PDB file of C-alpha atoms in Angstrom:
ATOM      1  CA  MET W  77     146.035 104.415 121.918  1.00 75.00           C
ATOM      2  CA  ILE W  78     146.898 108.174 122.508  1.00 76.00           C
ATOM      3  CA  LYS W  79     146.808 107.484 126.259  1.00 72.00           C
ATOM      4  CA  VAL W  80     149.124 104.551 126.015  1.00 72.00           C
ATOM      5  CA  VAL W  81     151.674 106.809 124.167  1.00 71.00           C
ATOM      6  CA  ASP W  82     151.325 109.581 126.534  1.00 72.00           C
ATOM      7  CA  ARG W  83     151.852 107.279 129.426  1.00 75.00           C
ATOM      8  CA  ARG W  84     154.932 105.865 127.903  1.00 80.00           C
ATOM      9  CA  THR W  85     156.273 109.117 127.011  1.00 80.00           C
ATOM     10  CA  GLY W  86     155.676 110.177 130.672  1.00 79.00           C
ATOM     11  CA  GLU W  87     157.543 107.075 131.837  1.00 87.00           C
ATOM     12  CA  THR W  88     160.466 107.761 129.575  1.00 89.00           C
ATOM     13  CA  LYS W  89     160.688 111.380 130.859  1.00 89.00           C
ATOM     14  CA  CYS W  90     160.605 110.139 134.454  1.00 90.00           C
ATOM     15  CA  LEU W  91     163.314 107.564 133.793  1.00 92.00           C
ATOM     16  CA  HIS W  92     165.482 110.309 132.128  1.00 92.00           C
ATOM     17  CA  TYR W  93     165.283 112.448 135.333  1.00 94.00           C
ATOM     18  CA  ILE W  94     165.619 109.656 137.641  1.00 95.00           C
ATOM     19  CA  ASN W  95     168.816 108.450 135.929  1.00 95.00           C
ATOM     20  CA  SER W  96     170.247 112.020 136.045  1.00 95.00           C
ATOM     21  CA  PHE W  97     170.007 112.205 139.931  1.00 97.00           C
ATOM     22  CA  GLU W  98     173.304 112.053 141.679  1.00 96.00           C
ATOM     23  CA  TYR W  99     173.245 111.327 145.479  1.00 96.00           C
ATOM     24  CA  LEU W 100     175.560 112.844 147.978  1.00 93.00           C
ATOM     25  CA  ASP W 101     174.551 110.289 150.493  1.00 91.00           C
ATOM     26  CA  ASP W 102     173.208 106.807 150.188  1.00 91.00           C
ATOM     27  CA  LYS W 103     170.460 107.836 152.722  1.00 90.00           C
ATOM     28  CA  GLN W 104     169.055 110.038 149.907  1.00 93.00           C
ATOM     29  CA  ARG W 105     168.435 107.069 147.624  1.00 94.00           C
ATOM     30  CA  HIS W 106     164.680 106.542 148.643  1.00 95.00           C
ATOM     31  CA  PRO W 107     163.314 103.122 147.206  1.00 95.00           C
ATOM     32  CA  LEU W 108     160.241 104.944 145.968  1.00 96.00           C
ATOM     33  CA  ILE W 109     162.280 107.148 143.518  1.00 96.00           C
ATOM     34  CA  ASN W 110     163.135 104.230 141.103  1.00 95.00           C
ATOM     35  CA  GLU W 111     159.437 103.012 141.162  1.00 94.00           C
ATOM     36  CA  GLN W 112     157.978 106.289 139.815  1.00 94.00           C
ATOM     37  CA  LYS W 113     156.273 106.474 136.421  1.00 91.00           C
ATOM     38  CA  VAL W 114     154.562 109.832 136.380  1.00 91.00           C
ATOM     39  CA  LEU W 115     156.092 113.244 136.906  1.00 93.00           C
ATOM     40  CA  LEU W 116     153.383 115.592 138.192  1.00 93.00           C
ATOM     41  CA  CYS W 117     155.215 118.827 138.318  1.00 92.00           C
ATOM     42  CA  GLY W 118     158.876 119.990 137.772  1.00 94.00           C
ATOM     43  CA  GLY W 119     160.539 123.121 137.652  1.00 95.00           C
ATOM     44  CA  LEU W 120     162.872 125.650 139.141  1.00 96.00           C
ATOM     45  CA  LEU W 121     162.298 127.171 142.577  1.00 97.00           C
ATOM     46  CA  LYS W 122     164.619 129.045 144.999  1.00 95.00           C
ATOM     47  CA  ASN W 123     165.307 128.256 148.710  1.00 92.00           C
ATOM     48  CA  ASN W 124     165.690 131.163 151.285  1.00 85.00           C
ATOM     49  CA  LYS W 125     169.439 131.264 150.587  1.00 88.00           C
ATOM     50  CA  GLY W 126     168.625 132.001 146.865  1.00 90.00           C
ATOM     51  CA  THR W 127     169.931 128.630 145.736  1.00 93.00           C
ATOM     52  CA  LYS W 128     168.221 127.536 142.374  1.00 96.00           C
ATOM     53  CA  LEU W 129     166.583 124.166 142.993  1.00 97.00           C
ATOM     54  CA  HIS W 130     165.092 121.912 140.295  1.00 97.00           C
ATOM     55  CA  VAL W 131     162.187 120.315 142.048  1.00 97.00           C
ATOM     56  CA  PHE W 132     160.483 117.199 140.951  1.00 97.00           C
ATOM     57  CA  LEU W 133     157.007 116.139 142.193  1.00 97.00           C
ATOM     58  CA  PHE W 134     156.408 112.568 141.236  1.00 96.00           C
ATOM     59  CA  GLU W 135     153.176 110.493 142.165  1.00 93.00           C
ATOM     60  CA  GLU W 136     154.705 109.265 145.406  1.00 95.00           C
ATOM     61  CA  ILE W 137     157.678 111.478 146.292  1.00 96.00           C
ATOM     62  CA  LEU W 138     159.046 115.092 146.276  1.00 97.00           C
ATOM     63  CA  VAL W 139     162.739 115.436 145.077  1.00 97.00           C
ATOM     64  CA  MET W 140     164.631 118.668 145.371  1.00 97.00           C
ATOM     65  CA  THR W 141     167.940 118.896 143.397  1.00 97.00           C
ATOM     66  CA  ARG W 142     170.684 121.363 142.118  1.00 96.00           C
ATOM     67  CA  MET W 143     171.929 121.346 138.619  1.00 96.00           C
ATOM     68  CA  VAL W 144     175.638 120.498 138.688  1.00 95.00           C
ATOM     69  CA  THR W 145     178.072 119.449 135.932  1.00 93.00           C
ATOM     70  CA  ARG W 146     180.015 116.421 136.184  1.00 89.00           C
ATOM     71  CA  ASN W 147     182.629 115.550 133.321  1.00 91.00           C
ATOM     72  CA  GLY W 148     180.906 117.892 131.110  1.00 92.00           C
ATOM     73  CA  ASN W 149     177.330 116.375 131.753  1.00 91.00           C
ATOM     74  CA  LYS W 150     174.606 118.139 133.690  1.00 93.00           C
ATOM     75  CA  VAL W 151     173.220 116.049 136.428  1.00 95.00           C
ATOM     76  CA  TYR W 152     170.614 116.728 139.295  1.00 97.00           C
ATOM     77  CA  GLN W 153     172.337 116.522 142.567  1.00 97.00           C
ATOM     78  CA  VAL W 154     169.788 115.617 145.185  1.00 97.00           C
ATOM     79  CA  HIS W 155     169.797 118.496 147.610  1.00 93.00           C
ATOM     80  CA  ARG W 156     167.868 117.299 150.437  1.00 89.00           C
ATOM     81  CA  GLN W 157     166.268 114.071 151.629  1.00 92.00           C
ATOM     82  CA  PRO W 158     163.399 113.196 149.327  1.00 95.00           C
ATOM     83  CA  ILE W 159     159.965 113.374 150.866  1.00 95.00           C
ATOM     84  CA  PRO W 160     157.384 110.746 150.249  1.00 95.00           C
ATOM     85  CA  VAL W 161     153.981 112.393 149.438  1.00 96.00           C
ATOM     86  CA  ASP W 162     152.331 110.376 152.222  1.00 94.00           C
ATOM     87  CA  GLN W 163     154.515 112.275 154.625  1.00 94.00           C
ATOM     88  CA  LEU W 164     154.409 115.701 152.991  1.00 95.00           C
ATOM     89  CA  ASP W 165     152.628 118.814 154.075  1.00 94.00           C
ATOM     90  CA  VAL W 166     152.549 122.024 152.197  1.00 95.00           C
ATOM     91  CA  GLU W 167     151.852 125.589 153.505  1.00 94.00           C
ATOM     92  CA  ASP W 168     151.121 128.792 151.581  1.00 94.00           C
ATOM     93  CA  LEU W 169     153.296 131.549 153.014  1.00 91.00           C
ATOM     94  CA  SER W 170     152.213 135.236 152.896  1.00 87.00           C
ATOM     95  CA  ASP W 171     154.607 137.578 150.978  1.00 81.00           C
ATOM     96  CA  GLY W 172     157.051 138.991 153.369  1.00 71.00           C
ATOM     97  CA  THR W 173     157.076 136.136 155.970  1.00 68.00           C
ATOM     98  CA  VAL W 174     160.344 134.425 154.725  1.00 60.00           C
ATOM     99  CA  LYS W 175     163.667 136.289 155.134  1.00 57.00           C
ATOM    100  CA  SER W 176     166.820 135.668 153.293  1.00 56.00           C
ATOM    101  CA  SER W 177     169.497 133.980 155.290  1.00 59.00           C
ATOM    102  CA  GLY W 178     172.875 132.407 155.114  1.00 52.00           C
ATOM    103  CA  SER W 179     174.582 134.294 152.249  1.00 51.00           C
ATOM    104  CA  PHE W 180     177.499 136.864 152.530  1.00 47.00           C
ATOM    105  CA  ARG W 181     175.623 139.152 150.377  1.00 51.00           C
ATOM    106  CA  GLY W 182     172.544 139.054 152.848  1.00 49.00           C
ATOM    107  CA  ALA W 183     174.855 140.382 155.504  1.00 50.00           C
ATOM    108  CA  PHE W 184     174.837 143.743 153.857  1.00 51.00           C
ATOM    109  CA  THR W 185     171.143 144.017 152.969  1.00 55.00           C
ATOM    110  CA  ASN W 186     168.275 145.050 155.110  1.00 56.00           C
ATOM    111  CA  ASN W 187     166.711 141.623 155.924  1.00 63.00           C
ATOM    112  CA  GLN W 188     165.181 141.083 152.460  1.00 69.00           C
ATOM    113  CA  THR W 189     161.991 139.233 152.472  1.00 72.00           C
ATOM    114  CA  TYR W 190     160.645 136.932 149.584  1.00 78.00           C
ATOM    115  CA  LYS W 191     157.408 137.015 147.724  1.00 89.00           C
ATOM    116  CA  HIS W 192     155.684 133.792 146.150  1.00 93.00           C
ATOM    117  CA  THR W 193     156.750 131.611 148.805  1.00 94.00           C
ATOM    118  CA  LEU W 194     155.458 128.136 150.000  1.00 94.00           C
ATOM    119  CA  ARG W 195     156.927 125.771 152.560  1.00 94.00           C
ATOM    120  CA  VAL W 196     157.070 121.878 152.159  1.00 95.00           C
ATOM    121  CA  HIS W 197     157.779 119.868 155.380  1.00 91.00           C
ATOM    122  CA  THR W 198     157.397 116.257 156.814  1.00 90.00           C
ATOM    123  CA  LEU W 199     154.355 115.438 158.748  1.00 81.00           C
ATOM    124  CA  ASN W 200     156.364 113.251 161.060  1.00 68.00           C
ATOM    125  CA  GLY W 201     159.972 112.374 161.879  1.00 53.00           C
ATOM    126  CA  ASN W 202     160.335 109.821 159.105  1.00 51.00           C
ATOM    127  CA  GLY W 203     161.718 112.378 156.748  1.00 46.00           C
ATOM    128  CA  GLY W 204     164.120 113.818 159.410  1.00 55.00           C
ATOM    129  CA  GLY W 205     161.715 116.487 160.458  1.00 77.00           C
ATOM    130  CA  GLN W 206     162.733 118.663 157.513  1.00 86.00           C
ATOM    131  CA  SER W 207     161.229 121.836 156.389  1.00 90.00           C
ATOM    132  CA  CYS W 208     162.067 123.868 153.273  1.00 92.00           C
ATOM    133  CA  SER W 209     160.808 127.246 152.180  1.00 93.00           C
ATOM    134  CA  LEU W 210     160.706 127.644 148.271  1.00 95.00           C
ATOM    135  CA  GLN W 211     160.163 130.689 146.174  1.00 95.00           C
ATOM    136  CA  ALA W 212     158.393 130.660 142.779  1.00 95.00           C
ATOM    137  CA  ASN W 213     159.046 133.112 140.062  1.00 94.00           C
ATOM    138  CA  ASP W 214     155.642 134.642 140.376  1.00 95.00           C
ATOM    139  CA  GLU W 215     152.319 134.152 141.976  1.00 95.00           C
ATOM    140  CA  HIS W 216     150.959 132.111 139.069  1.00 95.00           C
ATOM    141  CA  ASP W 217     153.879 129.572 139.334  1.00 95.00           C
ATOM    142  CA  LYS W 218     153.293 129.514 143.168  1.00 95.00           C
ATOM    143  CA  LYS W 219     149.567 128.659 142.825  1.00 96.00           C
ATOM    144  CA  GLN W 220     150.196 125.997 140.429  1.00 96.00           C
ATOM    145  CA  TRP W 221     152.897 124.297 142.674  1.00 97.00           C
ATOM    146  CA  LEU W 222     150.504 124.590 145.635  1.00 97.00           C
ATOM    147  CA  LEU W 223     147.748 122.999 143.390  1.00 96.00           C
ATOM    148  CA  GLN W 224     149.952 120.126 142.221  1.00 96.00           C
ATOM    149  CA  LEU W 225     151.305 119.450 145.813  1.00 96.00           C
ATOM    150  CA  ARG W 226     147.802 119.450 147.497  1.00 96.00           C
ATOM    151  CA  SER W 227     146.405 117.395 144.623  1.00 95.00           C
ATOM    152  CA  ALA W 228     149.268 114.746 145.093  1.00 95.00           C
ATOM    153  CA  ILE W 229     148.695 114.675 148.818  1.00 95.00           C
ATOM    154  CA  ASN W 230     144.948 114.346 148.466  1.00 94.00           C
ATOM    155  CA  SER W 231     145.195 111.570 145.748  1.00 92.00           C
ATOM    156  CA  MET W 232     147.690 109.544 148.049  1.00 89.00           C
ATOM    157  CA  GLU W 233     145.384 110.062 151.047  1.00 88.00           C
ATOM    158  CA  ASN W 234     142.493 108.709 148.802  1.00 87.00           C
ATOM    159  CA  GLY W 235     144.606 105.899 147.224  1.00 80.00           C
ATOM    160  CA  ASN W 236     144.064 107.528 143.744  1.00 72.00           C
ATOM    161  CA  THR W 237     147.226 108.207 141.891  1.00 57.00           C
ATOM    162  CA  THR W 238     146.491 106.897 138.384  1.00 51.00           C
ATOM    163  CA  ASP W 239     144.524 109.936 137.004  1.00 48.00           C
ATOM    164  CA  MET W 240     146.949 112.600 137.788  1.00 48.00           C
ATOM    165  CA  THR W 241     148.594 114.490 134.930  1.00 49.00           C
ATOM    166  CA  MET W 242     151.936 116.046 134.460  1.00 49.00           C
ATOM    167  CA  GLN W 243     152.482 119.862 134.813  1.00 50.00           C
ATOM    168  CA  SER W 244     155.627 121.608 134.076  1.00 50.00           C
ATOM    169  CA  ILE W 245     156.620 124.808 135.708  1.00 49.00           C
ATOM    170  CA  VAL W 246     159.507 126.645 134.514  1.00 44.00           C
TER     171      VAL W 246
END
């Protein structure tokens, strides 16, 4: 009975987030998004430009968003093309390997580097060959994201996505 309630609560939470997504381009509307029933991991990460991204790892797809306000309502604006887990790869980056880029403020600093960074990218060209470096708040959060991402990838490869549990990282 408790498993049924937990599953339904998870499905409701997924639906809430999915219904809060705003798409800048119809190409971002991946058909897998509306099929998701389990949110494995969600939380705030920064890209190498310092933009705060709300990242959602569902069973079958990774969605990176930015929080924006539209008509007084907060929505998650899809930031990049969502990446299906079966096309996803993740890389643990050593501290100092990612430099800040693209900001006006960064033009006046000494090439600041980031700690607690990981990189997600597509395995093939189906996701547009995209790559994104993401910075966690601390080493613990980074390890949790790596664990959840790798677990999702392994489960997808093994065809076992039903026993995964939700992990929230804030």
